[in-house]
XYZ file of C-alpha atoms in Angstrom:
667
model
C -69.994 44.557 179.465
C -71.325 42.923 176.949
C -70.278 39.854 175.884
C -69.673 40.792 172.352
C -67.724 43.599 173.309
C -65.461 40.914 175.422
C -64.696 38.242 172.597
C -64.171 41.420 170.084
C -61.457 42.824 172.757
C -59.591 38.628 173.402
C -59.730 38.476 169.737
C -57.848 42.014 168.162
C -55.833 41.532 172.286
C -55.012 37.147 169.988
C -54.027 39.186 166.080
C -52.032 41.589 168.531
C -49.835 38.697 169.786
C -49.808 37.369 166.020
C -48.574 40.298 165.129
C -45.800 40.644 168.259
C -44.685 36.613 167.124
C -44.802 37.286 163.746
C -42.624 40.424 163.674
C -41.022 38.757 166.485
C -39.742 35.866 164.425
C -38.689 37.751 161.541
C -36.886 40.583 162.924
C -34.812 38.215 165.819
C -31.727 37.080 163.908
C -31.351 33.821 165.465
C -34.613 32.585 164.335
C -34.402 34.709 161.272
C -32.889 32.547 158.512
C -30.204 34.047 155.457
C -30.875 33.186 151.807
C -29.362 29.512 151.624
C -30.478 27.738 154.225
C -33.588 25.475 153.759
C -36.721 24.288 156.079
C -35.621 21.357 157.807
C -37.443 19.854 160.530
C -35.660 19.537 163.568
C -34.950 16.105 163.573
C -34.036 16.386 160.016
C -30.115 16.134 159.124
C -28.945 16.303 154.846
C -30.907 17.959 153.316
C -29.435 17.822 149.470
C -29.545 21.128 147.783
C -31.469 22.191 145.030
C -29.603 22.074 142.856
C -27.671 18.938 141.990
C -23.812 20.965 140.336
C -22.258 17.082 140.070
C -24.848 16.658 137.391
C -23.848 19.575 135.505
C -22.619 18.796 131.880
C -19.687 21.226 131.945
C -19.026 23.718 128.410
C -15.155 22.768 129.037
C -15.065 18.878 130.370
C -11.987 17.390 130.856
C -11.559 14.058 128.685
C -11.212 10.619 131.177
C -7.758 10.020 130.189
C -5.983 12.859 131.153
C -7.633 13.130 134.858
C -4.822 12.894 136.936
C -4.546 9.765 139.248
C -3.135 10.715 142.870
C -0.017 9.933 143.571
C 0.622 5.434 144.631
C 2.010 3.907 146.820
C 2.497 4.040 150.258
C 3.430 6.917 152.329
C 6.919 7.712 153.631
C 8.372 7.271 156.167
C 8.181 11.615 157.131
C 10.996 13.187 159.231
C 9.272 14.077 163.332
C 8.076 17.475 163.179
C 7.493 17.784 166.541
C 9.177 18.141 169.925
C 9.650 14.946 171.541
C 8.481 16.350 175.434
C 9.826 14.257 177.856
C 7.580 14.062 181.539
C 9.896 16.242 183.179
C 9.739 18.451 180.930
C 6.084 18.586 181.006
C 4.971 18.510 185.231
C 2.326 19.199 187.412
C 3.045 23.685 187.341
C 4.156 23.421 183.782
C 0.492 21.853 183.472
C -1.944 23.634 185.549
C -0.470 26.774 184.079
C -1.111 25.823 180.323
C -4.436 24.463 181.116
C -5.989 27.383 183.532
C -4.440 29.567 179.471
C -6.721 27.309 178.010
C -9.847 27.139 180.036
C -9.776 31.439 179.382
C -9.011 30.934 175.755
C -11.922 27.984 176.006
C -14.508 30.559 178.077
C -13.519 33.698 175.014
C -14.309 30.803 172.323
C -18.337 30.673 174.186
C -18.754 33.745 174.143
C -17.996 34.204 171.575
C -20.030 31.056 170.588
C -22.979 31.934 172.311
C -23.433 36.118 171.684
C -23.549 34.210 167.324
C -25.922 31.757 168.075
C -27.998 33.840 170.250
C -27.955 37.208 167.235
C -26.438 36.354 164.472
C -27.665 32.294 163.638
C -27.117 30.328 160.502
C -25.914 34.009 158.881
C -22.003 34.675 158.059
C -20.696 36.608 160.734
C -21.380 38.403 164.622
C -21.449 42.436 164.977
C -20.184 42.202 168.421
C -21.780 45.283 168.216
C -24.802 46.230 166.826
C -25.241 42.341 167.359
C -26.850 41.661 164.472
C -26.370 39.392 161.255
C -24.164 40.364 157.866
C -23.792 38.318 155.656
C -20.192 39.583 153.157
C -19.186 35.134 152.420
C -22.388 34.030 150.535
C -24.684 33.816 153.354
C -24.701 30.364 154.321
C -23.223 31.249 157.825
C -19.361 31.291 157.651
C -19.142 31.753 160.804
C -21.015 28.514 161.526
C -18.974 26.129 158.881
C -15.700 27.513 159.650
C -16.058 27.439 163.602
C -17.082 23.121 163.430
C -13.803 21.536 164.554
C -13.292 24.622 166.933
C -15.951 23.525 168.671
C -14.779 19.751 168.690
C -11.666 20.323 169.851
C -13.011 22.666 172.343
C -15.728 19.223 173.578
C -18.536 21.614 172.718
C -20.225 18.747 171.712
C -23.686 20.051 172.036
C -22.284 23.220 170.578
C -20.920 21.050 167.280
C -24.598 19.107 167.513
C -26.388 21.638 167.082
C -24.744 23.137 164.637
C -24.043 19.578 162.598
C -27.349 19.755 162.441
C -27.505 23.215 160.953
C -25.105 22.377 158.300
C -27.390 19.315 157.252
C -29.714 22.101 156.153
C -27.860 24.634 153.857
C -28.230 25.166 150.442
C -24.778 25.959 148.205
C -27.753 27.205 145.657
C -29.145 29.985 147.565
C -26.734 32.750 148.385
C -28.246 36.385 150.275
C -25.173 37.526 146.480
C -25.080 37.235 143.016
C -21.410 35.583 143.787
C -18.485 34.864 146.107
C -15.276 34.827 146.536
C -13.568 30.786 145.163
C -10.549 30.941 147.204
C -12.604 32.079 150.265
C -15.235 29.779 149.994
C -12.439 26.527 149.876
C -10.703 27.786 152.506
C -13.713 28.775 155.350
C -16.067 26.570 153.924
C -14.999 23.455 152.056
C -12.094 23.221 154.485
C -14.554 23.818 157.627
C -16.340 21.428 156.787
C -13.618 18.624 155.597
C -11.346 19.559 158.835
C -14.823 19.078 160.794
C -15.746 15.579 158.760
C -12.037 14.505 159.818
C -12.061 15.019 163.544
C -16.063 13.819 163.341
C -16.695 11.528 160.796
C -20.181 12.610 160.645
C -21.482 11.683 157.996
C -24.313 14.787 156.468
C -20.321 16.782 156.806
C -19.262 15.011 154.536
C -22.050 14.842 152.252
C -22.020 18.342 152.363
C -18.085 18.430 151.351
C -19.652 16.894 148.647
C -21.367 18.570 147.482
C -19.367 21.964 147.825
C -17.336 20.678 146.413
C -19.107 19.876 142.704
C -19.857 23.821 142.948
C -16.773 25.092 143.014
C -15.157 22.177 141.092
C -17.097 24.362 137.967
C -15.383 26.928 139.297
C -12.290 25.933 136.931
C -14.813 25.193 133.621
C -13.510 27.771 131.593
C -11.534 27.720 127.610
C -7.469 27.021 129.769
C -9.244 25.298 133.056
C -8.187 28.372 134.739
C -10.261 29.603 138.043
C -12.448 32.603 137.809
C -12.035 33.830 141.991
C -14.678 35.613 141.090
C -17.608 33.190 140.837
C -21.074 34.142 139.392
C -23.302 31.605 139.856
C -24.831 32.185 137.442
C -22.327 32.311 134.094
C -20.947 28.644 136.408
C -24.041 27.321 135.698
C -24.313 28.294 131.686
C -20.427 27.978 131.920
C -20.051 31.302 131.173
C -17.140 32.489 133.596
C -13.631 32.991 132.663
C -9.971 33.958 134.522
C -9.296 37.139 135.155
C -6.880 38.679 133.138
C -4.872 40.212 136.584
C -5.456 38.091 139.871
C -3.274 36.957 143.190
C -1.465 34.279 142.633
C -2.659 33.136 146.229
C -5.549 31.829 144.230
C -3.848 29.836 142.055
C -2.005 27.610 144.932
C -4.772 27.562 147.696
C -6.642 25.223 147.119
C -4.253 22.408 146.491
C -5.143 20.754 149.685
C -8.314 21.707 150.209
C -9.097 19.841 146.108
C -6.433 16.913 147.259
C -8.626 16.090 149.420
C -11.617 15.650 148.666
C -9.642 13.237 146.229
C -8.245 11.411 148.964
C -11.883 10.517 150.528
C -13.860 10.095 147.948
C -12.104 8.654 144.923
C -12.653 10.613 142.590
C -9.254 12.178 141.188
C -11.677 15.619 139.430
C -10.607 17.402 142.304
C -6.948 16.249 142.530
C -6.788 16.761 138.703
C -7.427 20.046 138.152
C -4.739 21.721 141.636
C -1.765 19.483 140.016
C -2.905 20.970 136.482
C -2.378 24.852 138.161
C 1.383 23.032 140.663
C 2.089 22.606 137.023
C 1.709 25.938 135.068
C 3.682 26.949 138.969
C 6.543 24.575 138.970
C 6.962 25.129 135.311
C 7.413 29.240 135.860
C 9.122 29.633 138.566
C 12.959 29.115 137.572
C 11.250 32.122 135.040
C 9.856 35.425 136.882
C 12.104 39.170 137.665
C 13.351 36.098 140.861
C 13.569 32.898 140.340
C 11.749 31.137 142.933
C 9.039 33.424 143.762
C 6.313 34.610 141.407
C 4.570 37.434 141.161
C 1.621 39.019 143.251
C 0.045 38.767 139.998
C -0.634 36.651 137.022
C -2.123 37.257 134.559
C -4.486 33.541 133.689
C -6.185 34.870 130.051
C -2.487 34.068 128.658
C -1.252 31.051 131.808
C 0.352 31.241 135.018
C 2.731 33.696 132.729
C 5.544 35.159 135.460
C 6.259 38.380 135.018
C 2.793 39.825 134.854
C 3.369 41.714 137.618
C 6.557 43.636 139.430
C 5.871 42.760 143.289
C 6.404 40.353 145.364
C 5.730 38.996 149.017
C 5.058 36.367 150.788
C 1.756 38.674 152.103
C -1.771 39.444 151.345
C -2.420 38.317 148.073
C 0.403 35.617 147.672
C 0.981 33.969 151.196
C -0.575 31.012 150.793
C 0.175 29.887 147.810
C 3.458 29.402 149.226
C 1.950 28.465 152.260
C 0.718 24.878 150.494
C 3.237 23.708 148.568
C 5.468 21.595 152.263
C 1.465 21.706 153.530
C 0.446 19.434 150.323
C 3.861 17.634 150.703
C 3.132 16.094 153.980
C -1.211 15.508 152.927
C 0.029 13.580 150.551
C 2.464 11.340 152.063
C 5.158 12.476 150.545
C 4.208 10.930 147.118
C 5.212 14.450 145.721
C 9.233 15.545 144.975
C 8.065 19.006 143.083
C 5.981 20.226 146.691
C 9.824 19.530 147.920
C 11.584 21.230 145.253
C 8.910 23.851 145.053
C 9.295 24.738 148.549
C 12.610 24.898 148.668
C 12.887 27.430 145.756
C 11.022 29.370 147.451
C 11.869 29.443 150.673
C 15.723 30.297 150.335
C 15.097 33.616 147.418
C 12.838 34.806 150.318
C 15.148 34.353 152.314
C 18.111 36.192 149.994
C 15.596 39.010 148.702
C 12.128 39.021 151.336
C 13.177 39.150 154.181
C 15.166 41.588 156.594
C 16.514 42.307 159.731
C 14.616 45.777 160.930
C 17.146 48.380 162.952
C 16.760 47.679 166.509
C 18.163 50.218 169.485
C 20.923 47.669 171.923
C 22.315 49.091 175.337
C 24.491 51.327 173.482
C 21.318 53.768 172.700
C 21.444 56.419 175.286
C 17.646 56.089 175.120
C 18.705 52.115 177.285
C 19.945 52.323 180.529
C 23.643 50.424 180.552
C 24.133 47.136 180.352
C 20.660 46.883 179.195
C 19.906 43.247 176.859
C 20.861 42.866 173.108
C 17.864 43.969 170.913
C 15.728 40.521 170.476
C 16.993 38.452 166.959
C 14.144 38.501 164.949
C 13.983 39.232 161.204
C 10.948 40.262 158.729
C 9.041 39.627 156.061
C 8.917 42.703 153.629
C 8.232 43.369 149.956
C 10.712 43.463 146.923
C 10.024 45.540 144.112
C 11.514 43.587 140.536
C 12.074 45.313 137.656
C 14.810 43.636 136.051
C 15.591 40.117 136.690
C 18.277 38.694 139.685
C 17.888 41.925 141.222
C 15.013 43.660 143.598
C 14.592 46.295 146.087
C 13.893 46.382 149.551
C 10.571 47.263 150.977
C 10.438 46.891 155.034
C 6.611 46.358 154.904
C 5.433 44.482 157.471
C 2.224 42.530 157.679
C 0.182 40.829 159.687
C -0.611 38.257 157.623
C 2.516 37.557 156.399
C 3.650 36.884 160.378
C 2.296 32.775 159.361
C 5.561 32.811 157.422
C 7.692 31.962 161.067
C 5.632 28.632 160.921
C 6.046 28.411 157.494
C 9.605 28.192 157.052
C 10.002 25.850 161.075
C 7.604 23.449 159.327
C 9.543 22.801 155.890
C 12.718 23.091 157.544
C 11.525 19.631 159.646
C 10.162 18.517 156.962
C 13.069 18.556 154.454
C 16.004 18.652 156.666
C 16.358 22.149 156.448
C 17.441 22.918 160.105
C 18.409 26.856 158.762
C 14.921 27.201 157.799
C 14.040 26.281 161.255
C 15.666 29.076 162.937
C 15.113 31.260 160.836
C 11.490 30.636 161.101
C 12.285 31.193 164.831
C 13.573 34.645 164.078
C 10.168 34.875 162.289
C 7.696 34.102 164.562
C 9.366 36.024 167.279
C 10.013 39.008 165.317
C 5.967 39.154 165.050
C 5.625 38.917 168.623
C 8.394 40.898 169.400
C 6.290 43.575 167.656
C 2.723 42.949 169.378
C 4.619 44.068 172.877
C 5.984 47.438 170.960
C 2.847 49.222 170.624
C 0.423 50.411 173.298
C -1.879 48.382 172.804
C 0.043 45.621 173.216
C -1.349 44.749 169.225
C 0.813 44.683 166.134
C -1.098 46.749 163.612
C -2.073 45.521 160.167
C 0.127 46.919 157.945
C 3.784 49.142 159.145
C 7.344 50.663 157.902
C 10.548 50.351 159.664
C 13.751 50.527 159.995
C 16.220 47.940 158.178
C 19.608 46.986 158.860
C 22.222 47.822 156.380
C 22.871 50.814 154.212
C 22.413 48.407 150.688
C 18.764 46.912 149.950
C 19.065 46.600 146.939
C 19.632 43.236 146.382
C 21.159 40.337 143.955
C 19.829 36.311 143.136
C 23.205 36.077 143.506
C 24.561 36.217 146.365
C 25.034 34.019 148.415
C 25.897 34.841 151.984
C 23.261 36.466 153.971
C 25.062 39.115 155.295
C 21.760 41.278 154.833
C 20.322 38.805 157.799
C 22.916 40.303 160.857
C 22.463 42.209 162.828
C 23.229 46.720 163.284
C 24.449 49.350 165.180
C 21.169 51.583 165.784
C 21.176 54.884 164.397
C 18.874 57.200 166.065
C 19.828 60.070 163.542
C 18.465 57.421 161.151
C 14.927 56.424 161.846
C 14.182 60.642 162.892
C 15.344 61.442 159.335
C 12.976 58.726 157.924
C 9.226 59.037 160.319
C 10.331 62.177 159.459
C 10.223 61.755 155.638
C 7.028 59.131 156.145
C 5.749 62.108 158.352
C 5.517 64.900 155.529
C 4.264 61.565 152.011
C 1.654 60.455 154.948
C 0.726 64.270 155.388
C 1.322 65.608 151.000
C -1.320 62.059 150.904
C -3.843 63.547 152.885
C -3.694 66.790 150.666
C -3.455 65.042 147.473
C -6.350 62.679 148.963
C -5.126 59.127 147.507
C -5.477 56.088 148.279
C -3.484 55.683 151.123
C -4.888 59.059 152.758
C -7.617 57.081 155.027
C -5.256 55.132 156.754
C -2.343 57.514 156.868
C -4.345 60.085 158.741
C -5.492 57.780 161.406
C -2.067 57.810 162.616
C -2.202 61.925 163.677
C 0.736 64.205 164.764
C 0.315 62.758 168.308
C 0.904 59.141 167.087
C 3.248 59.153 165.091
C 5.381 61.018 167.314
C 5.414 58.086 169.280
C 5.653 55.409 167.028
C 8.415 52.680 169.029
C 11.663 51.996 167.469
C 12.281 50.703 164.815
C 9.037 51.773 163.305
C 8.634 54.936 161.225
C 4.542 54.316 160.244
C 1.491 53.078 160.398
C 0.626 51.998 156.997
C -2.529 50.338 158.060
C -3.492 51.541 161.102
C -6.517 48.373 162.549
C -6.602 45.393 164.102
C -8.865 42.788 162.576
C -8.073 39.741 165.938
C -5.795 38.178 163.467
C -4.073 34.689 164.076
C -1.023 34.351 161.393
C 1.182 35.720 164.509
C -0.176 32.988 167.485
C -0.010 30.852 164.384
C 3.255 30.942 163.918
C 4.225 30.662 167.819
C 1.982 27.710 168.118
C 3.909 25.837 165.442
C 8.232 26.642 166.936
C 6.600 25.902 170.155
C 5.138 22.312 168.389
C 8.466 22.066 167.021
C 11.328 23.431 169.358
C 9.531 23.284 172.071
C 11.096 26.246 174.246
C 8.655 27.241 176.750
C 9.199 30.680 176.424
C 7.210 31.254 173.475
C 4.013 29.967 175.865
C 4.561 32.927 178.273
C 4.799 35.060 174.823
C 1.913 33.987 173.525
C -0.576 34.657 176.758
C 0.892 38.268 177.098
C -0.097 37.980 173.494
C -4.065 36.944 173.988
C -4.358 38.994 177.359
C -3.777 42.390 175.260
C -6.030 40.579 172.340
C -8.960 40.184 174.797
C -8.520 43.797 176.604
C -8.382 46.300 173.651
C -11.903 43.851 171.486
C -13.554 42.783 173.763
C -17.185 44.075 173.902
C -20.191 43.605 176.330
C -21.050 40.206 174.096
C -18.363 39.300 172.023
C -14.625 40.793 170.094
C -14.468 42.933 167.843
C -11.427 44.155 165.705
C -10.252 46.982 166.265
C -8.848 50.710 164.722
C -5.636 51.327 166.061
C -3.332 49.308 167.745
C -0.726 52.247 168.863
C -2.799 54.908 171.933
C -0.810 57.301 173.167
C -2.959 56.932 176.203
C -2.667 53.522 177.127
C -5.528 53.656 179.671
C -7.716 55.461 176.736
C -10.356 52.592 175.219
C -10.106 51.775 171.328
C -11.987 52.484 169.216
C -14.535 49.123 168.382
C -15.501 48.793 164.721
C -18.286 46.323 164.669
C -16.853 42.975 162.622
C -15.586 39.870 163.791
C -14.698 38.122 161.046
C -15.187 33.908 161.424
C -11.931 33.002 161.402
C -11.843 34.353 164.954
C -13.830 31.496 165.955
C -11.699 29.257 163.861
C -8.518 29.972 163.899
C -7.518 32.796 166.318
C -8.656 31.171 169.330
C -8.039 27.661 168.234
C -4.113 28.546 167.666
C -4.434 29.793 171.549
C -6.700 27.224 172.390
C -3.820 24.256 171.124
C -0.824 26.219 172.261
C -2.001 26.004 175.991
C -3.106 22.074 175.242
C -1.344 18.656 176.248
C 1.355 19.188 173.715
C 0.867 15.343 172.551
C -2.777 17.633 171.034
C -5.604 18.977 172.778
C -7.850 15.836 174.421
C -11.697 17.166 174.833
C -11.433 18.230 177.784
C -15.058 17.046 179.055
C -15.981 15.936 176.114
C -19.021 14.053 176.381
C -19.438 10.620 177.641
C -15.387 11.555 178.462
C -13.840 9.933 175.479
C -10.221 9.463 174.470
C -9.756 12.604 171.413
C -7.075 11.802 169.053
C -4.579 14.909 169.802
C -4.195 17.162 167.318
C -0.106 17.219 166.676
C 1.821 18.500 163.927
C 2.664 14.969 162.664
C -1.043 13.817 162.315
C -2.295 16.399 160.555
C -1.224 19.949 158.743
C -3.925 22.988 158.277
C -4.814 25.085 155.955
C -4.556 28.696 155.868
C -8.188 28.227 157.881
C -7.124 26.772 160.286
C -8.372 23.249 159.483
C -6.946 20.404 160.241
C -6.786 17.763 157.142
C -5.815 14.027 158.517
C -2.379 13.299 157.434
C -1.681 9.680 156.196
C 0.224 6.656 157.525
C 3.210 4.608 156.881
C 1.290 1.679 157.279
C -1.872 2.031 158.147
C -4.423 3.012 155.043
C -5.893 6.001 153.917
C -10.035 5.136 153.750
C -11.851 6.335 151.290
C -15.382 7.429 151.371
C -17.191 5.985 147.496
C -20.053 8.395 146.791
C -23.692 6.387 146.143
C -23.536 5.018 142.669
C -19.606 4.024 142.066
C -17.582 2.191 141.892
C -16.138 -0.281 144.845
C -17.111 -0.892 148.166
C -18.237 1.799 151.295
C -14.544 2.290 152.730
C -11.398 0.752 150.678
C -7.888 1.787 151.051
C -5.538 3.230 148.827
């Protein structure tokens, strides 16, 4: 071979190697970049977003004189929330069991994060079977930001530091889509950044939170300063956004915590001022709805917070976090705004009358149970109510997994506002969802189901002062069979008519319908999406009551979830929670949303952590970590803990560069 030929072969080989490396860089998810990222040197941390949202002139400006300041004065001395555990209650055997369980949760989180890092880095979420990145929340790395505080709490310091460096390169001006959800961006991204900053004190997280807060603030630059949840970036820059004529209640009330915390940290009242306006609108209309105390699921924002624009009331999807944030914003403000207490108590009392119900359950008298069987469990569920006439409602005994947060909400508010009856109801609700988990063959409850409620009278009136509809009732086998048969016939009819219910109901085939556990009559949506609400309420109730059987419930729940959802590299949502043959593998849907790391695994980790909080095991240098307790921290709806201001202490305020005042000052 001539030297010239040899040189050409070497040249072709080098070109082939270069081509392969470029191809691998562009195609391998862990090396590629999604739309919302900037080039950064390895040692660089903070890169400002390419568009300065803070300097964007508002088309509908808010005058300085109309800005509402944060409540003045030191935080109130609030009632203790957490149960006072004694040394005797937390013996060696208890602690060893807890550490073993916590370690299992931590390993599940490490497995999930490792695969996200390898196959979907900087994308919104990992597809746990096809092992690619998926962007559905702006392309800024939803799992990355949503998981920051989880990594910190679990003591995964190397992973946390790498994630922080990646967050510093996020460009909110560049997205994988032309628009985003104001609601989702707020609870996942802004909530995640604020929480991680509160926990770690990392300045880069604070800067990125302020950038994002300014971008989201533009979502209120509308003629009536009500939020535009469908946030179109181009329209936002030009002041062309407008509120929807039919928006979910959750959008109205689920920004109060994040925007309040941002004002507390920056000293800038504009964020708090805008959510204070929303609160006043809700406060004004709370008694004007068909069911006084509750708001309908959807509200007409064009006409303002008009209360009678919908007839469906629920604590579930599209409404949930507005109710959740009433007591939590009260706590975040140190108890200085009593209107949140009044609104919360009114809402919970109305929910008890119209939305809560007791399921009809088999007992020892049922011929399918052996004599001497224990009585039915003391449990409640939250359903829907339809109201077309003031003060009257028709119950829909429809149970949503999303509604399982209500147990924690009732209990937390009950402790804050001295309502022990609400704490008890919270426990009944939390135990209800835990019972529903164990009722199905996978050990997991479905996304949406229906069951038979107690009492023939499901029409309720607001003036009723008793809770007779929550008392136990005898099992009626004939009634259950009749309602199950009717539900199956309706599902079959829907399939023939090809209605919007056909897809979910037809998955519940005749064999599955026949084997539905009592007293369930229908699975409207049999999926499990890796949701956290059931374990969330168990965590809150354990920390409030100290009842150890809740720990065993949580452990069985965790084992069932991981068994049914685990893939080779991570965990996936599943198509159906009720399999006639328990040995049959579940059908995975190749989806692992960011709340799996942000919420579900975090709550499992915390319930099995030391009762004074999660002192991070293995934290770098072995430093002591402040415990994440219910008295020192309050969780947003995405399970991001914010620091609660303490009496006689300081609330530190981070002043913007160029702003007035000292670097830090007391509020």
